[in-house]
Short mmCIF file of C-alpha atoms in Angstrom, two decimals:
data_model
loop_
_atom_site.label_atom_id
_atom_site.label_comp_id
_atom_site.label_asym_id
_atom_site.label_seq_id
_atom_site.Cartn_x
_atom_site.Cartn_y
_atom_site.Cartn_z
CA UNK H 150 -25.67 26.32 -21.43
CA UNK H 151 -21.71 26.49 -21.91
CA UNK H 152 -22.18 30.18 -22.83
CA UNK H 153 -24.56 30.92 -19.73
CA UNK H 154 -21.79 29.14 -17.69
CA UNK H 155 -19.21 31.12 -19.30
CA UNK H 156 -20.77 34.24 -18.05
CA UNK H 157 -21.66 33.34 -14.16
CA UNK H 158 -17.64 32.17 -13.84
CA UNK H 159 -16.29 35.44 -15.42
CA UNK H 160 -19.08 37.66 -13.12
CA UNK H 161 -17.95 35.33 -10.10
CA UNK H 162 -13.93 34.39 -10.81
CA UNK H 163 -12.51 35.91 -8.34
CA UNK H 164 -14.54 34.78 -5.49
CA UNK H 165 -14.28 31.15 -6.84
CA UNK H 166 -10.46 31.70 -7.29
CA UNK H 167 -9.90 32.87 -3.63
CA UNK H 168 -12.98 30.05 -2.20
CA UNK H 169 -10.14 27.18 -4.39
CA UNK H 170 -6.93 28.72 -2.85
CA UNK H 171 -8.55 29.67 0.74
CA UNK H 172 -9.81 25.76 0.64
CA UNK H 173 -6.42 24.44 -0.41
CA UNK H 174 -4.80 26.27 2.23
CA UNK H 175 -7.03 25.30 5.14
CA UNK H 176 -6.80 21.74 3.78
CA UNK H 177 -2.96 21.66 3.43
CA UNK H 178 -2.45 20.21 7.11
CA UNK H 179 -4.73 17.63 6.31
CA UNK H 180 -3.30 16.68 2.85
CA UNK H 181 -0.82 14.10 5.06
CA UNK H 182 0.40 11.47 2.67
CA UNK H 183 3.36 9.89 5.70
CA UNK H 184 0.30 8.64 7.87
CA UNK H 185 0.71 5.47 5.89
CA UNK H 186 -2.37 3.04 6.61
CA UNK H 187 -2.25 -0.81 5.57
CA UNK H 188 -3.43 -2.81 8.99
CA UNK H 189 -6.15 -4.93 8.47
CA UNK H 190 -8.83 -2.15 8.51
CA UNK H 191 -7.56 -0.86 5.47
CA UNK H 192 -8.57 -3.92 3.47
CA UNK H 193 -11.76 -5.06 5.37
CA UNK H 194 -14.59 -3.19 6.93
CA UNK H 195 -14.92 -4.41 10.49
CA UNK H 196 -18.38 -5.33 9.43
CA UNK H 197 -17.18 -7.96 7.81
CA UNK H 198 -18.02 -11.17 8.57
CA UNK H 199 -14.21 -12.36 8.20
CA UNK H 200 -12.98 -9.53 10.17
CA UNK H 201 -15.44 -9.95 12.79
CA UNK H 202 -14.46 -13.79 12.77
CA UNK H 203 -10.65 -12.71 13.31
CA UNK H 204 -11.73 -10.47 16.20
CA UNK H 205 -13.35 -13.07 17.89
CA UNK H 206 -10.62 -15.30 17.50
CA UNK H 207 -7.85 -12.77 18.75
CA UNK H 208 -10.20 -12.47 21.79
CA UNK H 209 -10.04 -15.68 22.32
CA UNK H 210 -6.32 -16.69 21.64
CA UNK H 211 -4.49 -13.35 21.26
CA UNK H 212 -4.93 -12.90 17.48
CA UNK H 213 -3.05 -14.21 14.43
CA UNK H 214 -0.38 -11.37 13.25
CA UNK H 215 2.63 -12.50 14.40
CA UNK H 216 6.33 -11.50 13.65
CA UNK H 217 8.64 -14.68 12.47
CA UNK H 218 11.94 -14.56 13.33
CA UNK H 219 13.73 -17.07 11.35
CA UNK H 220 17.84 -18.12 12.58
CA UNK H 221 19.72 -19.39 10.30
CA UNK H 222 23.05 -21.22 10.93
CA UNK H 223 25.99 -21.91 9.38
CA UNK H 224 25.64 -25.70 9.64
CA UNK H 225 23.94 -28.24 11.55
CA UNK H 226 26.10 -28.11 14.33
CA UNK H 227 26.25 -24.87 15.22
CA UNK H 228 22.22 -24.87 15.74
CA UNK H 229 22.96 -27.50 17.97
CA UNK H 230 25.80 -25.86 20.27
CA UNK H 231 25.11 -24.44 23.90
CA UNK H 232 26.12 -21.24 22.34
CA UNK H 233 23.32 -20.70 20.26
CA UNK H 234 21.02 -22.26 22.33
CA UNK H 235 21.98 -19.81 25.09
CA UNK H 236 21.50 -16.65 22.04
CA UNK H 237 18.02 -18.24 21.33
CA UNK H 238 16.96 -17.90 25.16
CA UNK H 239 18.47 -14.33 25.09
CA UNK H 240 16.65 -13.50 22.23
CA UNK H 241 13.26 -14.70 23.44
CA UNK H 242 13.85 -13.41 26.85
CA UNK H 243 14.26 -9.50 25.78
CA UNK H 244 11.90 -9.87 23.28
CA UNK H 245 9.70 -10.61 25.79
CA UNK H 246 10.58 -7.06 27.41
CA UNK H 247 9.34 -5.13 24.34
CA UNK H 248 6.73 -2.80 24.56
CA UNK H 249 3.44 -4.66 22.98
CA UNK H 250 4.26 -8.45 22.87
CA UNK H 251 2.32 -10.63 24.51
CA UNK H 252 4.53 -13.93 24.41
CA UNK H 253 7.28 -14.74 22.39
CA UNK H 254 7.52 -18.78 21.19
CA UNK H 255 10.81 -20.47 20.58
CA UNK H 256 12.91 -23.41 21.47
CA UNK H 257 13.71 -21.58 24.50
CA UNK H 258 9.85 -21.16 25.66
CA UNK H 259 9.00 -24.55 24.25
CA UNK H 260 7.13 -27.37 26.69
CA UNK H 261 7.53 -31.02 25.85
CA UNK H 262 5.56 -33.74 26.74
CA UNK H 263 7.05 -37.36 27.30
CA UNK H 264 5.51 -40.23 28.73
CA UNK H 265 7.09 -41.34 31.95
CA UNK H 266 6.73 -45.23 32.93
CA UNK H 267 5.14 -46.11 35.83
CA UNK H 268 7.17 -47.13 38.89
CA UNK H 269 5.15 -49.93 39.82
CA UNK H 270 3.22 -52.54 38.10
CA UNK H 271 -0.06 -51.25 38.08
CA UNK H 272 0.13 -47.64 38.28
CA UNK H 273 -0.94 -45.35 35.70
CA UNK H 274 1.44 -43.97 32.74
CA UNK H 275 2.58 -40.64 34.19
CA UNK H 276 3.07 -37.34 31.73
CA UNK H 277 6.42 -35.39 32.00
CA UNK H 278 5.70 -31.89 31.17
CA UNK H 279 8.48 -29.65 31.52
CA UNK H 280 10.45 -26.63 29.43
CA UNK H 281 12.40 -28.03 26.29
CA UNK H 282 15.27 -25.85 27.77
CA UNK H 283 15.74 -27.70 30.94
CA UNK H 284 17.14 -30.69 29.02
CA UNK H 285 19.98 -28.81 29.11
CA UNK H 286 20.83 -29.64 32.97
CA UNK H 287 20.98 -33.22 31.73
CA UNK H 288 21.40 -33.47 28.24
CA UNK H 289 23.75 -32.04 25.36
CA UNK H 290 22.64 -29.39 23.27
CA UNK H 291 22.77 -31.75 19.99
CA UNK H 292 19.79 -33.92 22.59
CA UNK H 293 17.67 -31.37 23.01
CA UNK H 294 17.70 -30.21 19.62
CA UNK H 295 17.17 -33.36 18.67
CA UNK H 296 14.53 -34.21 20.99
CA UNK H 297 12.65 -30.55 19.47
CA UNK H 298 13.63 -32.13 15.89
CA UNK H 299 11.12 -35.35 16.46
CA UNK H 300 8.33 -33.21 17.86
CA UNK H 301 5.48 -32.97 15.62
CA UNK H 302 4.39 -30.09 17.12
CA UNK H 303 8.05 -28.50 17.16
CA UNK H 304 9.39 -29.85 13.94
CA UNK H 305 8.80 -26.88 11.42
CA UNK H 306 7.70 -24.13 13.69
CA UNK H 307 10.73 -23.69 15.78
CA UNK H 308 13.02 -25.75 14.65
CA UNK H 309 13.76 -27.21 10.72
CA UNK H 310 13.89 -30.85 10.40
CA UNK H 311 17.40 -30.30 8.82
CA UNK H 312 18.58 -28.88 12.42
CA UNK H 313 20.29 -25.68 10.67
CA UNK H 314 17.16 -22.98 11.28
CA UNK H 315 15.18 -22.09 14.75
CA UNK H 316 12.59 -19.70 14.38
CA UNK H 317 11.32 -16.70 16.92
CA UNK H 318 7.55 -16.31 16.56
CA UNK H 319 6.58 -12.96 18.24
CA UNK H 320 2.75 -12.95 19.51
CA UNK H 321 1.77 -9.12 19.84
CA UNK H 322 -1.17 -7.21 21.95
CA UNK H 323 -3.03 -6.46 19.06
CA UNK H 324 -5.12 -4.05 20.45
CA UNK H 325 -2.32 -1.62 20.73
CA UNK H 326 0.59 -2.79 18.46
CA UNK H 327 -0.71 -1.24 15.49
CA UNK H 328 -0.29 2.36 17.20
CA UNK H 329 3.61 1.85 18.54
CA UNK H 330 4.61 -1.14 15.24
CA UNK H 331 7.36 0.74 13.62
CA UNK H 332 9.58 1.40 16.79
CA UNK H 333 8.41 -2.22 18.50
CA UNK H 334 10.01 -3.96 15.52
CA UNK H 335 13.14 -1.75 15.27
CA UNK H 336 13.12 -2.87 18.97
CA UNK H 337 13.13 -6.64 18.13
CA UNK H 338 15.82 -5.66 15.47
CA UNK H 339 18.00 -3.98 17.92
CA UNK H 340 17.74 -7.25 20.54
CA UNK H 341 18.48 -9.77 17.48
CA UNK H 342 21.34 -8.29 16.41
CA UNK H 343 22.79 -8.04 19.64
CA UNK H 344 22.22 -11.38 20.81
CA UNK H 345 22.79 -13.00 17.22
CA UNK H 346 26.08 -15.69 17.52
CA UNK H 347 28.49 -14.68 14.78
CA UNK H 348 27.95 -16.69 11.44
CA UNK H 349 24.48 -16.43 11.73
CA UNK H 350 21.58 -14.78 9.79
CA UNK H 351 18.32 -13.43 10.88
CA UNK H 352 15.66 -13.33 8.40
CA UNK H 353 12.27 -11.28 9.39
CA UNK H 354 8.93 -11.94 7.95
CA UNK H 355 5.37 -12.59 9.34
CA UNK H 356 1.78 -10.48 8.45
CA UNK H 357 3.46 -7.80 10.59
CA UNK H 358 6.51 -7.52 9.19
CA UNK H 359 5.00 -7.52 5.87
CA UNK H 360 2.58 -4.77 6.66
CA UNK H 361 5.41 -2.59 8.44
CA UNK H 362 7.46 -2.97 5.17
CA UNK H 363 4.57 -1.61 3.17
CA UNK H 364 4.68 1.26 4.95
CA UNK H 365 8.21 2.28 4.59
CA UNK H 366 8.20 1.34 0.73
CA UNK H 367 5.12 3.45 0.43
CA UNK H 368 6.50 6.44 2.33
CA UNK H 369 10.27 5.93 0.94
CA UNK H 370 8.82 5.77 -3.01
CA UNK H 371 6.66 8.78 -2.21
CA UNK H 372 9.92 10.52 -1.28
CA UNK H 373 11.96 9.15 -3.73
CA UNK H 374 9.79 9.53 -7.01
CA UNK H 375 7.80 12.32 -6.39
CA UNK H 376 10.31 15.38 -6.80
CA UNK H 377 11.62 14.12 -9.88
CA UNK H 378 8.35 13.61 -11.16
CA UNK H 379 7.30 17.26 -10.45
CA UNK H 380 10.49 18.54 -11.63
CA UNK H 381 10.37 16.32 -14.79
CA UNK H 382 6.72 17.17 -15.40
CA UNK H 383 7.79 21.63 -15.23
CA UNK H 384 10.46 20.77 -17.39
CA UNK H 385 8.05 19.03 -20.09
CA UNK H 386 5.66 21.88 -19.78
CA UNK H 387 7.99 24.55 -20.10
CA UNK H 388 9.34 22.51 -23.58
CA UNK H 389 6.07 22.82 -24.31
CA UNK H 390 5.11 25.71 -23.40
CA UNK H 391 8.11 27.94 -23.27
CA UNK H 392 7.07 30.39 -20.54
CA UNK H 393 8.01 30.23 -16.99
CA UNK H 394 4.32 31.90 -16.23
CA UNK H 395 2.81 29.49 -17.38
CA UNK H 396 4.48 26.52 -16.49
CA UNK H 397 4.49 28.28 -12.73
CA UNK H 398 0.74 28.42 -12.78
CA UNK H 399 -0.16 25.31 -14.29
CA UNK H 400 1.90 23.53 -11.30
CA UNK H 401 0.50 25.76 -8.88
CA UNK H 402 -2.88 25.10 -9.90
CA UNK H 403 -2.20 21.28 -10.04
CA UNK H 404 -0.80 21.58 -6.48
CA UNK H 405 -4.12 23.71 -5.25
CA UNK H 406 -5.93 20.09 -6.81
CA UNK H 407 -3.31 17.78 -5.10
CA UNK H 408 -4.45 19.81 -1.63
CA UNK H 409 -8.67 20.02 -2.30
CA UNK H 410 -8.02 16.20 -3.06
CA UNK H 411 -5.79 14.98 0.13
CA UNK H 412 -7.46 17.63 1.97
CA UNK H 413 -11.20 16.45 1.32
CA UNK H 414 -9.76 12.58 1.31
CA UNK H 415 -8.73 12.73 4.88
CA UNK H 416 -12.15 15.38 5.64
CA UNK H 417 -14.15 12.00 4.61
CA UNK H 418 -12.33 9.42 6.91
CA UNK H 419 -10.74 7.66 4.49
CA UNK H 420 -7.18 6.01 5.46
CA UNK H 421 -4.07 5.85 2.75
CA UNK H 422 -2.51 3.33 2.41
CA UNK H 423 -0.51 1.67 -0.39
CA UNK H 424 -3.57 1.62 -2.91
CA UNK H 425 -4.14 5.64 -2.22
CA UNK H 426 -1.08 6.53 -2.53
CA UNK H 427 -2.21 6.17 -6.44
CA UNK H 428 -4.25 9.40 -6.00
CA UNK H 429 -1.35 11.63 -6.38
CA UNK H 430 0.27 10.61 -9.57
CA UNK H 431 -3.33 9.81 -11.21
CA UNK H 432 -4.96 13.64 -10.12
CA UNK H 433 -1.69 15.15 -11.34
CA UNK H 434 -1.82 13.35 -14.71
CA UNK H 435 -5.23 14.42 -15.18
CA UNK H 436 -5.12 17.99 -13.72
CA UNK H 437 -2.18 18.67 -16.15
CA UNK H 438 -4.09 17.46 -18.86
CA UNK H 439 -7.00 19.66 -17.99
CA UNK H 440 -4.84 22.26 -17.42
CA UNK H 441 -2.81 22.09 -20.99
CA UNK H 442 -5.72 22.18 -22.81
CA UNK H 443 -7.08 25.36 -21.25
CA UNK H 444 -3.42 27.27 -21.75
CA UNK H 445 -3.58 26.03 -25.18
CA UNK H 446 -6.81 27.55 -25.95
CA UNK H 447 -6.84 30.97 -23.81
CA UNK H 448 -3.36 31.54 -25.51
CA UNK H 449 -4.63 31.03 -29.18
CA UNK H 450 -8.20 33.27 -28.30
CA UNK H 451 -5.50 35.91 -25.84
CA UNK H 452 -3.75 37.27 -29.14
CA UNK H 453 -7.13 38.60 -30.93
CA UNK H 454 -9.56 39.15 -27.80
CA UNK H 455 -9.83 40.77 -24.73
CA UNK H 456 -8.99 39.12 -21.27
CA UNK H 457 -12.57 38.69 -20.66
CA UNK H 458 -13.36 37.48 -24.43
CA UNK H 459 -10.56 35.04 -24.14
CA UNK H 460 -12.06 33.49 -20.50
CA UNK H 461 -15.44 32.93 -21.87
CA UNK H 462 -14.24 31.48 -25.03
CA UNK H 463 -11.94 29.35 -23.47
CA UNK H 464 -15.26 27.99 -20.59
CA UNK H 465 -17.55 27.82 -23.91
CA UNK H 466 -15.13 25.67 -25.83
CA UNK H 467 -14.02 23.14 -22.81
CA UNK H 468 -16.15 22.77 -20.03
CA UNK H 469 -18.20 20.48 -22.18
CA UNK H 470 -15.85 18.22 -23.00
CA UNK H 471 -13.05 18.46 -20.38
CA UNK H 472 -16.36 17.60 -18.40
CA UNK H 473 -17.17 14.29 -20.41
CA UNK H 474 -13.40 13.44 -19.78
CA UNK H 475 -13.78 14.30 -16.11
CA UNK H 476 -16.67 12.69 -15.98
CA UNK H 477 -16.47 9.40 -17.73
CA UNK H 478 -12.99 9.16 -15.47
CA UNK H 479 -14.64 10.12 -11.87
CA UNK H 480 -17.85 7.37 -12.77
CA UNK H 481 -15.10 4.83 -13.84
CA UNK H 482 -13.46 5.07 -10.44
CA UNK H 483 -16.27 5.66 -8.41
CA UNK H 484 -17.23 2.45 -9.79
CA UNK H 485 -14.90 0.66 -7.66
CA UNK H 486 -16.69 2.23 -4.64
CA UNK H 487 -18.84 -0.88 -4.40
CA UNK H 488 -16.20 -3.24 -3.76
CA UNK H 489 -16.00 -5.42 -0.78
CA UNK H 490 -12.41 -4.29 0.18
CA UNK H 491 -11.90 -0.99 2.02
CA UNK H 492 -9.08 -0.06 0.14
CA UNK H 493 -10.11 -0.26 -3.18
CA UNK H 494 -13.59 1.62 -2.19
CA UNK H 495 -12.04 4.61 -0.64
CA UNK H 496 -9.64 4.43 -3.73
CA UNK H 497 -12.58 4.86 -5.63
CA UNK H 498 -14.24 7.65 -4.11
CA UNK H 499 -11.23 9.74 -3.45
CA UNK H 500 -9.47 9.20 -6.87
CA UNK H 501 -13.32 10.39 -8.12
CA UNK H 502 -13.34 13.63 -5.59
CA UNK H 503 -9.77 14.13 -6.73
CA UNK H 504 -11.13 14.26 -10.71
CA UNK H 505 -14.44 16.52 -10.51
CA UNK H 506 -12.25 18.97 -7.69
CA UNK H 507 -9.47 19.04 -10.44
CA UNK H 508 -12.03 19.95 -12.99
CA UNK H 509 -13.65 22.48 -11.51
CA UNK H 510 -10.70 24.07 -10.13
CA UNK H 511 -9.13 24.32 -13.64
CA UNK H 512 -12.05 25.58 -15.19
CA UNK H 513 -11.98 28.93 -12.85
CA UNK H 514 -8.48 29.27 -11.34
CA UNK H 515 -6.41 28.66 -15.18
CA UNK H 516 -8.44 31.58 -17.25
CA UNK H 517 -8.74 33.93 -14.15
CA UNK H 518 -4.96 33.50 -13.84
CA UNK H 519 -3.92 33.57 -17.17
CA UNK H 520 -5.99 36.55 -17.74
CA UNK H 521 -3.86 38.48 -15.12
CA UNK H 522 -0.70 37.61 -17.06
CA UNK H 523 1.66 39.65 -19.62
CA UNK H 524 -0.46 37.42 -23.01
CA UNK H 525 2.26 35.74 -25.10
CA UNK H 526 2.35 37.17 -28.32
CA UNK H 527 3.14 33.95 -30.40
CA UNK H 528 3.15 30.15 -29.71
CA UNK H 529 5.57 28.25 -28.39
CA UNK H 530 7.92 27.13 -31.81
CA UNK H 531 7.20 23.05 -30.96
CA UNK H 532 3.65 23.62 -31.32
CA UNK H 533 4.32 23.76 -34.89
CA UNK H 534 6.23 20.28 -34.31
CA UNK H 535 2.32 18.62 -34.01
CA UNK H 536 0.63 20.12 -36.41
CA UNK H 537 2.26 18.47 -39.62
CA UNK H 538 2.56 15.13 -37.82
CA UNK H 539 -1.46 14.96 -36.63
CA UNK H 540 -2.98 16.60 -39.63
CA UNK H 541 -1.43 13.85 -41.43
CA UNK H 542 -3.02 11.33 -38.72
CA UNK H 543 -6.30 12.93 -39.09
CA UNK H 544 -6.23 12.30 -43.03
CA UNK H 545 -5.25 8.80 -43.06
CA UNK H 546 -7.80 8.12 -40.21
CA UNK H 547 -10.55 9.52 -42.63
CA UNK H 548 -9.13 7.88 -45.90
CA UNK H 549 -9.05 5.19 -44.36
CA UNK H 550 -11.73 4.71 -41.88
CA UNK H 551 -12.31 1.20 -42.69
CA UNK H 552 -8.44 -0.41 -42.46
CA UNK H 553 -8.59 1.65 -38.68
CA UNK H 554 -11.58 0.12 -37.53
CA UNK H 555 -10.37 -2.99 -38.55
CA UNK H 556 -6.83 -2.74 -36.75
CA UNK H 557 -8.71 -1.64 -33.63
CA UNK H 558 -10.90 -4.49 -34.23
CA UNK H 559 -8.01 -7.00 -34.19
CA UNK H 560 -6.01 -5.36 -31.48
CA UNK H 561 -9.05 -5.63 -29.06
CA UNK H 562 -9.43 -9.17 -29.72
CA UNK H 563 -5.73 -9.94 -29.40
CA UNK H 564 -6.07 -8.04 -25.85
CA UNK H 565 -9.15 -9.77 -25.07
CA UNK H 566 -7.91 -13.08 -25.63
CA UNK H 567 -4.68 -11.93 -23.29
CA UNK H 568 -7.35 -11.51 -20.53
CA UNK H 569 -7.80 -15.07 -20.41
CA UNK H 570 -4.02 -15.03 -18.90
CA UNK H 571 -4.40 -13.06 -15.92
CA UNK H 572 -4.41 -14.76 -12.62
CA UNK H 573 -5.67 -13.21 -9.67
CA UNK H 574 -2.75 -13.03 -7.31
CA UNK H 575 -2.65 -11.68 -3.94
CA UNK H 576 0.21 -13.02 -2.25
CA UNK H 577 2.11 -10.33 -0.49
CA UNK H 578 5.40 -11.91 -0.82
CA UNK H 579 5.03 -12.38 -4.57
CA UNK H 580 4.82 -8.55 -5.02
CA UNK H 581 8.57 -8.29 -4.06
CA UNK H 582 11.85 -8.94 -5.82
CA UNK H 583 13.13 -12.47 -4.68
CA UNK H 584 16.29 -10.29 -3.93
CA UNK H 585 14.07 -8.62 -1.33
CA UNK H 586 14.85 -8.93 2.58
CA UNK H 587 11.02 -10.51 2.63
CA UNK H 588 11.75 -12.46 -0.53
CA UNK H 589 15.07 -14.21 0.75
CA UNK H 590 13.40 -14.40 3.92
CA UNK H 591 9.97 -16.17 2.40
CA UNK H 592 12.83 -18.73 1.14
CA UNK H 593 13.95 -19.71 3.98
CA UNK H 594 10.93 -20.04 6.38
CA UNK H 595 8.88 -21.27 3.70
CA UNK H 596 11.62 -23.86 2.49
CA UNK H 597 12.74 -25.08 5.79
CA UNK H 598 9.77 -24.45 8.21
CA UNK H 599 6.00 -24.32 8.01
CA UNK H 600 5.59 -20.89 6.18
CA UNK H 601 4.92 -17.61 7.02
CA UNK H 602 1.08 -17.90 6.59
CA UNK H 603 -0.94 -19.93 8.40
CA UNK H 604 -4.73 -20.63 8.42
CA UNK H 605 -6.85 -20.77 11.88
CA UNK H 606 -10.24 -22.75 12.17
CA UNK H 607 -12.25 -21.87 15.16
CA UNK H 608 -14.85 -24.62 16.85
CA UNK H 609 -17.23 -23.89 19.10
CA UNK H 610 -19.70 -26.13 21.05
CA UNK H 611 -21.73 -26.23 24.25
CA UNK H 612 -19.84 -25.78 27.36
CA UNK H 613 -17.81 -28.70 28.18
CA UNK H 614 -18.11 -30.34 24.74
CA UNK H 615 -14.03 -30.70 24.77
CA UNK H 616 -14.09 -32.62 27.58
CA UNK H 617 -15.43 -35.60 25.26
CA UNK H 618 -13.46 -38.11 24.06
CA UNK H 619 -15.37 -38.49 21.22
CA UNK H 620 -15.14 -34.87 20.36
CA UNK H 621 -11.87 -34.57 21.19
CA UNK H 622 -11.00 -37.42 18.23
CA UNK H 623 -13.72 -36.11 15.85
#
């Protein structure tokens, strides 16, 4: 079979070589890893029955992502000044401007209710409904703050019961936020900071705040790690191998996978987000692995055999078990493709494309390439630096067979036993430093108001049913 194989990629390499870099090229405008996905549809299908819950529930009260805009004051009496006050209706006013939000809620938007006795004997209790704000005709600032301070339904949300942090909660039109987020938010940035009163701090955090910021990490690591990577991965390959050749052409055929793999990735519909952006590192690891073992072997069959010899070899020798490797990885990830959560199933299937693509790329477009090349005429001096060293593994492995199996035997329990320590954790916050904008932030909202989360019920009944005083106190 390998030698059959051998045969029909040698009669057909250059075809297959120009079909891998023809495909690469036409895929390259698709391989875009800055159209950074990690909204809601990127974690659940909207098939779901919980994301098909939270779409009836944004239809019916404007949805549940929210930006929290959390002011924090020097002291206690600064909150309660006219001054800030005043900064807090500025705030919420402009905000209000912004492309994409539907309402903005703060002490400046709040309504309170008070009872108001009745004038004569007799008459009915009368409700006074009016804007928290207007207090302010009548009342001092330290009042109305106060009055916010002893409502329940104010205490914690928009104001902390210490009097020393108001918070800005941003409702959005969800339907199109997701499309305009990044400049909308740089928008509410550009307000605050304008409007802020001097000795105080604005601290940002909310689902889309936290899904905005995962988007920026993701695109600012990608650009921050992934030349030195590259450039750190040539250099180790030229240590290894000590030609320029071939360290050129093992990163250009690694780059022709990274393309077929983006490329096909996007071709399929899937979206990349932060759990994607995995693909990369994980195809190049694997396509320079592929690729090291093929130079390796064409370069030890080049010095005694022909061009063509040396190709067939190299396919006879290693598509069998770079195949297994391949193989045994692509199954293991496409494994993940029956997971509930979007992410993790497109994850799956691309980082699977991305391994077979790799595979079969390196198995034509290395010895074809290689076989075009000036053939070094002795290996690279460090090879001899691994010989020594794993011939002397490889005899202590089979002297003692038994003492190795053992180890491994004791390691894997050890590990297994570790399992039993790993908790399931999926709290966004928690996967930042504390020393993090949405760390401090977290601190503050979560230590002095209600938290950034929050957890909606939705109850339905026939029409009318809330007009019933005993549903209304079930």
């Amino acid at each position: 079979m390998s030698r059959a194989l051998a045969d029909l990629l040698y009669r057909w390499r250059r075809l297959l070589c120009g079909v891998a870099i023809a495909g690469a090229v036409l895929l390259a405008p698709r391989a875009n890893i800055t159209d950074i996905d990690n909204d809601l549809t990127a974690w659940f299908s909207r098939d779901d029955p919980v994301y098909q819950e939270y779409e009836r529930f944004s239809d019916e009260f404007g949805g549940t992502r929210t930006l929290i805009v959390a002011l924090e004051a020097p002291s206690r009496d600064r909150l309660e000044s006219r001054e800030a006050l005043a900064a807090i209706d500025a705030i919420s006013r402009a905000i209000e401007r912004v492309d994409a939000v539907d309402r903005v809620s703060s002490l400046a938007t709040a309504t309170v209710v008070d009872a108001r006795p009745p004038v004569r004997e007799g008459d009915d209790t009368e409700l006074d409904v009016r804007p928290l704000i207007d207090d302010l005709a009548t009342r001092s600032p330290a009042a109305v703050v106060a009055r916010a301070r002893d409502d329940d339904l104010l205490r914690g949300d928009l104001v902390s019961e210490d009097g020393t942090v108001a918070s800005i909660v941003v409702f959005f039109d969800e339907s199109r936020i997701d499309a305009i987020r990044s400049r909308v938010l740089d928008e509410i940035r550009a307000v605050v900071a304008r409007e802020l009163p001097a000795g105080f701090t604005a601290h940002y955090n909310g689902s889309l705040e936290i899904t905005e910021t995962y988007n920026r990490i993701t695109l600012a690591n990608q650009a921050k790690f992934t030349p030195p990577i590259f450039l750190f991965t040539t250099i180790a390959l030229f240590v290894l191998f000590r030609s320029w050749r071939q360290t050129a052409l093992t990163m250009a055929a690694v780059l022709v996978s990274l393309l077929w793999t983006l490329g096909l990735y996007d071709l399929f519909g899937l979206s990349y987000n932060v759990l994607s952006s995995m693909i990369v590192p994980l195809v190049v690891v694997l396509a320079i692995a592929d690729d090291v073992h093929i130079v390796q072997h064409y370069g030890e069959a080049r010095r005694t055999r022909s061009p063509e010899e040396a190709f067939k070899d190299t396919v006879r020798h290693l598509a069998a078990p770079l195949f297994g490797a391949s193989g045994t990885t692509a199954l293991g990830m496409l494994s993940l493709a029956t997971s509930d959560v979007v992410a993790v199933r497109e994850f799956g299937i691309g980082a699977a494309v991305g391994v077979m693509v790799d595979y079969a790329i390196s198995l034509v477009l290395m010895p074809t390439v290689l076989g075009w090349l000036k053939p070094e005429t002795r290996p690279a001096p460090q090879q001899t630096w691994f010989t020594v060293p794993l011939a002397r593994v490889a005899g202590f492995s089979t002297r003692r067979a038994g003492w190795v199996m053992a180890t491994s035997l004791v390691l894997t329990l050890v590990a297994v036993a570790g399992l039993r320590r790993l908790d399931v954790d999926t709290n966004h916050i928690s996967f930042f430093s504390a020393n993090h904008p949405l760390g401090q932030s977290a601190r503050v909202i979560d230590g002095k108001l209600s938290g950034i989360y929050t957890y909606q019920i939705l109850l339905e009944g026939p029409a009318d049913s809330l007009r019933d005083p005993d549903a209304l106190a079930r």
